[in-house]
Amino acid sequence: MRHRFRNLIVLFTASVVLAFAFNFFLLPHEVLSGGVTGLAMIFGLLTPLSSGIWLIVFNIPVLIIGWMKLGKEFIANSVFSVAVTSVAMLYVPVLQVTEDALLSSVFGGVIVGACIGTIIRFYGSTGGFDVIGLVLTLKRDLPLGVLVFGLNSLVVFASGFFFTWELALYTLASIYITGIVVDRIHTRHIKLSLMVVTDQDQKLRGELIGNLIRGITVMNAQGGYSNEERKILYTVISRYELALVKSIIQDVDPRAFVSVTETVEVLGNFRRS
């Protein structure tokens, strides 16, 4: 419960800072963010409704699909993050920190990337194309970064028609910088081998299977000193899922012995069908 509360505090803080980045750096120069957030910003600039309201509207169907395909805690965290960002954008004034659009694109991209990377690291997302990309990679091991960048490029292309192509290029620069910062904070492409020695194997196995899309191998073990019987749970997860796994293990069996090692390559079925 303590870990859950800590995660929510981090998600809340990152989401509020994200709203400041949008309203202080990107929106004043009509420099858009990528994905569904970018679409919300386009509609917010073209209609009387706030971008925060459009962000909620566009994310509802995306999050419903994600709820059915991805872990329930991930989607719950995503809903929380999107809601906090949307509400914060309604109350944070749109102020122009600098008149230089390029500076706003760079610093806005850095702050947005840091916030999104933090949210992802604590098993959440900002909704939109992050969720769509993750759903698409469930069946095919496609590069998530390529998928998301391709979807974001559609937003950049649309902004060129609605505004100017100069602003579209600023948007592309901002999205590119955001992607670099996200990768520095959270390298989700890294695979990790997880080995857990526990005497709460039934409950822990049920929690992991219920929240992940990974299979788990169970092995018998015996303590070398105590001679007590134990179980070893072995699986391979993405770096993206580590925060959730650590939280589950801490709640179910705080005394479990856990070994996490980086895996060079994975062959076979990495996802549970």
GROMACS .gro file of N, CA and C in nm, residues 117-237:
model
  363
  117GLY      N    1   0.855   1.012  -1.945
  117GLY     CA    2   0.945   0.904  -1.906
  117GLY      C    3   0.924   0.862  -1.762
  118THR      N    4   0.903   0.958  -1.674
  118THR     CA    5   0.878   0.927  -1.533
  118THR      C    6   0.746   0.854  -1.515
  119ILE      N    7   0.644   0.900  -1.586
  119ILE     CA    8   0.512   0.835  -1.577
  119ILE      C    9   0.519   0.691  -1.625
  120ILE      N   10   0.590   0.668  -1.736
  120ILE     CA   11   0.605   0.533  -1.789
  120ILE      C   12   0.685   0.446  -1.693
  121ARG      N   13   0.788   0.503  -1.633
  121ARG     CA   14   0.873   0.427  -1.541
  121ARG      C   15   0.794   0.378  -1.421
  122PHE      N   16   0.692   0.453  -1.381
  122PHE     CA   17   0.609   0.412  -1.267
  122PHE      C   18   0.479   0.347  -1.315
  123TYR      N   19   0.490   0.277  -1.426
  123TYR     CA   20   0.384   0.192  -1.481
  123TYR      C   21   0.254   0.267  -1.509
  124GLY      N   22   0.268   0.375  -1.585
  124GLY     CA   23   0.153   0.449  -1.633
  124GLY      C   24   0.182   0.498  -1.773
  125SER      N   25   0.097   0.582  -1.825
  125SER     CA   26   0.120   0.642  -1.955
  125SER      C   27   0.038   0.769  -1.963
  126THR      N   28   0.061   0.846  -2.067
  126THR     CA   29  -0.018   0.966  -2.090
  126THR      C   30  -0.134   0.935  -2.185
  127GLY      N   31  -0.163   0.806  -2.201
  127GLY     CA   32  -0.273   0.765  -2.287
  127GLY      C   33  -0.237   0.774  -2.434
  128GLY      N   34  -0.339   0.775  -2.517
  128GLY     CA   35  -0.319   0.800  -2.660
  128GLY      C   36  -0.234   0.697  -2.730
  129PHE      N   37  -0.137   0.745  -2.807
  129PHE     CA   38  -0.059   0.657  -2.893
  129PHE      C   39   0.033   0.564  -2.816
  130ASP      N   40   0.069   0.598  -2.691
  130ASP     CA   41   0.146   0.504  -2.609
  130ASP      C   42   0.068   0.375  -2.590
  131VAL      N   43  -0.060   0.389  -2.556
  131VAL     CA   44  -0.145   0.272  -2.535
  131VAL      C   45  -0.169   0.197  -2.666
  132ILE      N   46  -0.195   0.272  -2.774
  132ILE     CA   47  -0.218   0.210  -2.905
  132ILE      C   48  -0.095   0.131  -2.947
  133GLY      N   49   0.023   0.190  -2.931
  133GLY     CA   50   0.147   0.121  -2.968
  133GLY      C   51   0.168  -0.005  -2.887
  134LEU      N   52   0.140  -0.001  -2.757
  134LEU     CA   53   0.155  -0.119  -2.672
  134LEU      C   54   0.058  -0.229  -2.712
  135VAL      N   55  -0.066  -0.192  -2.746
  135VAL     CA   56  -0.164  -0.292  -2.790
  135VAL      C   57  -0.119  -0.357  -2.921
  136LEU      N   58  -0.065  -0.277  -3.013
  136LEU     CA   59  -0.019  -0.332  -3.141
  136LEU      C   60   0.098  -0.427  -3.125
  137THR      N   61   0.181  -0.406  -3.023
  137THR     CA   62   0.297  -0.492  -3.002
  137THR      C   63   0.264  -0.619  -2.924
  138LEU      N   64   0.138  -0.635  -2.884
  138LEU     CA   65   0.101  -0.757  -2.810
  138LEU      C   66   0.113  -0.881  -2.897
  139LYS      N   67   0.072  -0.871  -3.023
  139LYS     CA   68   0.072  -0.985  -3.114
  139LYS      C   69   0.197  -0.994  -3.199
  140ARG      N   70   0.253  -0.880  -3.233
  140ARG     CA   71   0.372  -0.876  -3.317
  140ARG      C   72   0.482  -0.799  -3.243
  141ASP      N   73   0.602  -0.852  -3.245
  141ASP     CA   74   0.712  -0.787  -3.175
  141ASP      C   75   0.770  -0.674  -3.260
  142LEU      N   76   0.686  -0.573  -3.282
  142LEU     CA   77   0.727  -0.456  -3.361
  142LEU      C   78   0.793  -0.353  -3.271
  143PRO      N   79   0.887  -0.275  -3.324
  143PRO     CA   80   0.950  -0.171  -3.242
  143PRO      C   81   0.847  -0.066  -3.201
  144LEU      N   82   0.827  -0.050  -3.071
  144LEU     CA   83   0.726   0.043  -3.022
  144LEU      C   84   0.760   0.187  -3.059
  145GLY      N   85   0.890   0.221  -3.051
  145GLY     CA   86   0.931   0.357  -3.083
  145GLY      C   87   0.898   0.395  -3.226
  146VAL      N   88   0.916   0.301  -3.320
  146VAL     CA   89   0.885   0.328  -3.461
  146VAL      C   90   0.735   0.348  -3.479
  147LEU      N   91   0.656   0.265  -3.412
  147LEU     CA   92   0.510   0.277  -3.422
  147LEU      C   93   0.462   0.412  -3.370
  148VAL      N   94   0.508   0.450  -3.252
  148VAL     CA   95   0.463   0.574  -3.191
  148VAL      C   96   0.510   0.695  -3.272
  149PHE      N   97   0.635   0.689  -3.321
  149PHE     CA   98   0.685   0.802  -3.401
  149PHE      C   99   0.604   0.815  -3.530
  150GLY      N  100   0.569   0.702  -3.592
  150GLY     CA  101   0.487   0.707  -3.713
  150GLY      C  102   0.352   0.769  -3.688
  151LEU      N  103   0.289   0.731  -3.576
  151LEU     CA  104   0.159   0.789  -3.542
  151LEU      C  105   0.172   0.937  -3.510
  152ASN      N  106   0.280   0.973  -3.440
  152ASN     CA  107   0.302   1.114  -3.407
  152ASN      C  108   0.325   1.198  -3.532
  153SER      N  109   0.386   1.138  -3.634
  153SER     CA  110   0.412   1.211  -3.758
  153SER      C  111   0.282   1.254  -3.825
  154LEU      N  112   0.175   1.176  -3.806
  154LEU     CA  113   0.046   1.216  -3.861
  154LEU      C  114  -0.003   1.345  -3.799
  155VAL      N  115   0.023   1.361  -3.669
  155VAL     CA  116  -0.017   1.484  -3.600
  155VAL      C  117   0.064   1.603  -3.655
  156VAL      N  118   0.192   1.581  -3.676
  156VAL     CA  119   0.277   1.687  -3.731
  156VAL      C  120   0.229   1.727  -3.871
  157PHE      N  121   0.194   1.626  -3.951
  157PHE     CA  122   0.145   1.651  -4.086
  157PHE      C  123   0.016   1.732  -4.082
  158ALA      N  124  -0.074   1.697  -3.989
  158ALA     CA  125  -0.201   1.768  -3.976
  158ALA      C  126  -0.178   1.912  -3.931
  159SER      N  127  -0.084   1.933  -3.840
  159SER     CA  128  -0.058   2.069  -3.790
  159SER      C  129  -0.007   2.159  -3.902
  160GLY      N  130   0.063   2.103  -4.001
  160GLY     CA  131   0.111   2.182  -4.112
  160GLY      C  132  -0.003   2.240  -4.194
  161PHE      N  133  -0.114   2.166  -4.208
  161PHE     CA  134  -0.230   2.216  -4.283
  161PHE      C  135  -0.310   2.318  -4.202
  162PHE      N  136  -0.324   2.293  -4.071
  162PHE     CA  137  -0.406   2.381  -3.990
  162PHE      C  138  -0.334   2.510  -3.952
  163PHE      N  139  -0.203   2.504  -3.940
  163PHE     CA  140  -0.127   2.622  -3.898
  163PHE      C  141  -0.023   2.654  -4.005
  164THR      N  142   0.103   2.645  -3.976
  164THR     CA  143   0.206   2.669  -4.077
  164THR      C  144   0.305   2.555  -4.074
  165TRP      N  145   0.375   2.537  -4.187
  165TRP     CA  146   0.472   2.429  -4.192
  165TRP      C  147   0.594   2.460  -4.105
  166GLU      N  148   0.619   2.586  -4.080
  166GLU     CA  149   0.728   2.621  -3.989
  166GLU      C  150   0.698   2.569  -3.848
  167LEU      N  151   0.573   2.588  -3.804
  167LEU     CA  152   0.533   2.536  -3.673
  167LEU      C  153   0.532   2.383  -3.673
  168ALA      N  154   0.501   2.324  -3.787
  168ALA     CA  155   0.504   2.178  -3.797
  168ALA      C  156   0.645   2.126  -3.776
  169LEU      N  157   0.743   2.197  -3.829
  169LEU     CA  158   0.883   2.157  -3.809
  169LEU      C  159   0.925   2.175  -3.664
  170TYR      N  160   0.879   2.283  -3.601
  170TYR     CA  161   0.905   2.300  -3.459
  170TYR      C  162   0.844   2.185  -3.378
  171THR      N  163   0.724   2.145  -3.418
  171THR     CA  164   0.657   2.034  -3.352
  171THR      C  165   0.738   1.906  -3.367
  172LEU      N  166   0.788   1.882  -3.488
  172LEU     CA  167   0.869   1.762  -3.513
  172LEU      C  168   0.994   1.764  -3.426
  173ALA      N  169   1.057   1.881  -3.415
  173ALA     CA  170   1.176   1.893  -3.330
  173ALA      C  171   1.142   1.865  -3.184
  174SER      N  172   1.029   1.917  -3.138
  174SER     CA  173   0.987   1.895  -3.000
  174SER      C  174   0.959   1.747  -2.973
  175ILE      N  175   0.890   1.681  -3.067
  175ILE     CA  176   0.859   1.538  -3.051
  175ILE      C  177   0.987   1.455  -3.051
  176TYR      N  178   1.081   1.491  -3.136
  176TYR     CA  179   1.208   1.418  -3.143
  176TYR      C  180   1.285   1.431  -3.012
  177ILE      N  181   1.291   1.552  -2.958
  177ILE     CA  182   1.360   1.574  -2.830
  177ILE      C  183   1.290   1.500  -2.718
  178THR      N  184   1.158   1.504  -2.720
  178THR     CA  185   1.081   1.431  -2.618
  178THR      C  186   1.114   1.283  -2.621
  179GLY      N  187   1.123   1.225  -2.740
  179GLY     CA  188   1.155   1.083  -2.753
  179GLY      C  189   1.292   1.050  -2.699
  180ILE      N  190   1.390   1.137  -2.723
  180ILE     CA  191   1.525   1.114  -2.673
  180ILE      C  192   1.526   1.113  -2.520
  181VAL      N  193   1.459   1.212  -2.460
  181VAL     CA  194   1.457   1.221  -2.314
  181VAL      C  195   1.384   1.102  -2.253
  182VAL      N  196   1.273   1.061  -2.314
  182VAL     CA  197   1.199   0.944  -2.264
  182VAL      C  198   1.289   0.820  -2.264
  183ASP      N  199   1.366   0.801  -2.371
  183ASP     CA  200   1.455   0.686  -2.380
  183ASP      C  201   1.565   0.691  -2.274
  184ARG      N  202   1.608   0.813  -2.237
  184ARG     CA  203   1.712   0.825  -2.136
  184ARG      C  204   1.658   0.787  -1.997
  185ILE      N  205   1.531   0.815  -1.975
  185ILE     CA  206   1.472   0.787  -1.844
  185ILE      C  207   1.420   0.644  -1.835
  186HIS      N  208   1.360   0.598  -1.943
  186HIS     CA  209   1.297   0.466  -1.938
  186HIS      C  210   1.325   0.391  -2.068
  187THR      N  211   1.418   0.298  -2.063
  187THR     CA  212   1.453   0.218  -2.180
  187THR      C  213   1.369   0.091  -2.181
  188ARG      N  214   1.249   0.105  -2.232
  188ARG     CA  215   1.154  -0.006  -2.223
  188ARG      C  216   1.192  -0.125  -2.311
  189HIS      N  217   1.284  -0.105  -2.407
  189HIS     CA  218   1.319  -0.215  -2.496
  189HIS      C  219   1.409  -0.318  -2.427
  190ILE      N  220   1.465  -0.283  -2.312
  190ILE     CA  221   1.554  -0.376  -2.241
  190ILE      C  222   1.471  -0.487  -2.177
  191LYS      N  223   1.514  -0.611  -2.196
  191LYS     CA  224   1.447  -0.727  -2.139
  191LYS      C  225   1.522  -0.771  -2.013
  192LEU      N  226   1.448  -0.812  -1.912
  192LEU     CA  227   1.504  -0.852  -1.784
  192LEU      C  228   1.460  -0.993  -1.748
  193SER      N  229   1.554  -1.074  -1.700
  193SER     CA  230   1.521  -1.206  -1.646
  193SER      C  231   1.492  -1.190  -1.496
  194LEU      N  232   1.378  -1.242  -1.455
  194LEU     CA  233   1.334  -1.228  -1.316
  194LEU      C  234   1.326  -1.366  -1.252
  195MET      N  235   1.395  -1.383  -1.139
  195MET     CA  236   1.390  -1.508  -1.063
  195MET      C  237   1.351  -1.475  -0.920
  196VAL      N  238   1.244  -1.537  -0.873
  196VAL     CA  239   1.192  -1.510  -0.740
  196VAL      C  240   1.187  -1.640  -0.660
  197VAL      N  241   1.254  -1.643  -0.546
  197VAL     CA  242   1.251  -1.758  -0.456
  197VAL      C  243   1.154  -1.722  -0.344
  198THR      N  244   1.045  -1.799  -0.331
  198THR     CA  245   0.939  -1.764  -0.238
  198THR      C  246   0.867  -1.887  -0.185
  199ASP      N  247   0.803  -1.873  -0.070
  199ASP     CA  248   0.716  -1.979  -0.019
  199ASP      C  249   0.568  -1.938  -0.035
  200GLN      N  250   0.546  -1.824  -0.103
  200GLN     CA  251   0.410  -1.778  -0.134
  200GLN      C  252   0.386  -1.788  -0.284
  201ASP      N  253   0.428  -1.901  -0.341
  201ASP     CA  254   0.429  -1.914  -0.486
  201ASP      C  255   0.290  -1.910  -0.549
  202GLN      N  256   0.191  -1.972  -0.484
  202GLN     CA  257   0.057  -1.975  -0.543
  202GLN      C  258  -0.002  -1.835  -0.556
  203LYS      N  259   0.003  -1.759  -0.447
  203LYS     CA  260  -0.054  -1.625  -0.449
  203LYS      C  261   0.026  -1.532  -0.540
  204LEU      N  262   0.160  -1.542  -0.531
  204LEU     CA  263   0.243  -1.455  -0.612
  204LEU      C  264   0.229  -1.487  -0.760
  205ARG      N  265   0.223  -1.615  -0.793
  205ARG     CA  266   0.206  -1.654  -0.933
  205ARG      C  267   0.073  -1.602  -0.987
  206GLY      N  268  -0.032  -1.611  -0.906
  206GLY     CA  269  -0.162  -1.561  -0.950
  206GLY      C  270  -0.162  -1.411  -0.975
  207GLU      N  271  -0.095  -1.335  -0.887
  207GLU     CA  272  -0.089  -1.190  -0.904
  207GLU      C  273  -0.009  -1.151  -1.028
  208LEU      N  274   0.103  -1.220  -1.049
  208LEU     CA  275   0.186  -1.187  -1.165
  208LEU      C  276   0.115  -1.221  -1.296
  209ILE      N  277   0.053  -1.337  -1.301
  209ILE     CA  278  -0.019  -1.377  -1.423
  209ILE      C  279  -0.137  -1.284  -1.448
  210GLY      N  280  -0.203  -1.240  -1.341
  210GLY     CA  281  -0.319  -1.153  -1.355
  210GLY      C  282  -0.285  -1.013  -1.402
  211ASN      N  283  -0.160  -0.970  -1.379
  211ASN     CA  284  -0.123  -0.832  -1.412
  211ASN      C  285  -0.025  -0.821  -1.529
  212LEU      N  286   0.033  -0.933  -1.571
  212LEU     CA  287   0.131  -0.929  -1.680
  212LEU      C  288   0.081  -1.010  -1.799
  213ILE      N  289   0.151  -0.996  -1.911
  213ILE     CA  290   0.120  -1.076  -2.030
  213ILE      C  291   0.231  -1.176  -2.054
  214ARG      N  292   0.302  -1.213  -1.947
  214ARG     CA  293   0.415  -1.306  -1.957
  214ARG      C  294   0.379  -1.442  -1.897
  215GLY      N  295   0.440  -1.546  -1.950
  215GLY     CA  296   0.428  -1.677  -1.889
  215GLY      C  297   0.528  -1.689  -1.774
  216ILE      N  298   0.507  -1.786  -1.687
  216ILE     CA  299   0.593  -1.805  -1.571
  216ILE      C  300   0.628  -1.952  -1.558
  217THR      N  301   0.755  -1.982  -1.535
  217THR     CA  302   0.801  -2.119  -1.511
  217THR      C  303   0.823  -2.137  -1.361
  218VAL      N  304   0.769  -2.246  -1.305
  218VAL     CA  305   0.781  -2.275  -1.162
  218VAL      C  306   0.875  -2.393  -1.143
  219MET      N  307   0.974  -2.375  -1.056
  219MET     CA  308   1.071  -2.481  -1.029
  219MET      C  309   1.078  -2.509  -0.878
  220ASN      N  310   1.103  -2.635  -0.844
  220ASN     CA  311   1.120  -2.672  -0.704
  220ASN      C  312   1.261  -2.635  -0.658
  221ALA      N  313   1.272  -2.596  -0.532
  221ALA     CA  314   1.402  -2.559  -0.477
  221ALA      C  315   1.406  -2.596  -0.329
  222GLN      N  316   1.527  -2.604  -0.277
  222GLN     CA  317   1.547  -2.634  -0.135
  222GLN      C  318   1.655  -2.542  -0.080
  223GLY      N  319   1.630  -2.485   0.035
  223GLY     CA  320   1.726  -2.396   0.097
  223GLY      C  321   1.855  -2.470   0.134
  224GLY      N  322   1.969  -2.418   0.092
  224GLY     CA  323   2.096  -2.485   0.120
  224GLY      C  324   2.130  -2.487   0.267
  225TYR      N  325   2.087  -2.389   0.343
  225TYR     CA  326   2.116  -2.383   0.486
  225TYR      C  327   1.999  -2.435   0.569
  226SER      N  328   1.877  -2.392   0.534
  226SER     CA  329   1.760  -2.429   0.614
  226SER      C  330   1.700  -2.563   0.574
  227ASN      N  331   1.730  -2.612   0.453
  227ASN     CA  332   1.671  -2.734   0.398
  227ASN      C  333   1.520  -2.724   0.380
  228GLU      N  334   1.466  -2.603   0.387
  228GLU     CA  335   1.322  -2.584   0.368
  228GLU      C  336   1.289  -2.580   0.218
  229GLU      N  337   1.168  -2.632   0.187
  229GLU     CA  338   1.123  -2.635   0.048
  229GLU      C  339   1.077  -2.496   0.003
  230ARG      N  340   1.119  -2.460  -0.115
  230ARG     CA  341   1.079  -2.331  -0.173
  230ARG      C  342   1.040  -2.353  -0.320
  231LYS      N  343   0.984  -2.250  -0.378
  231LYS     CA  344   0.954  -2.249  -0.520
  231LYS      C  345   1.030  -2.133  -0.586
  232ILE      N  346   1.074  -2.157  -0.707
  232ILE     CA  347   1.139  -2.051  -0.786
  232ILE      C  348   1.048  -2.016  -0.903
  233LEU      N  349   1.010  -1.890  -0.910
  233LEU     CA  350   0.931  -1.840  -1.023
  233LEU      C  351   1.026  -1.769  -1.118
  234TYR      N  352   1.023  -1.811  -1.244
  234TYR     CA  353   1.115  -1.753  -1.343
  234TYR      C  354   1.034  -1.701  -1.461
  235THR      N  355   1.067  -1.579  -1.503
  235THR     CA  356   1.003  -1.521  -1.621
  235THR      C  357   1.095  -1.414  -1.678
  236VAL      N  358   1.062  -1.369  -1.798
  236VAL     CA  359   1.134  -1.258  -1.862
  236VAL      C  360   1.033  -1.146  -1.884
  237ILE      N  361   1.069  -1.027  -1.839
  237ILE     CA  362   0.980  -0.912  -1.851
  237ILE      C  363   1.054  -0.799  -1.923
   0.00000   0.00000   0.00000
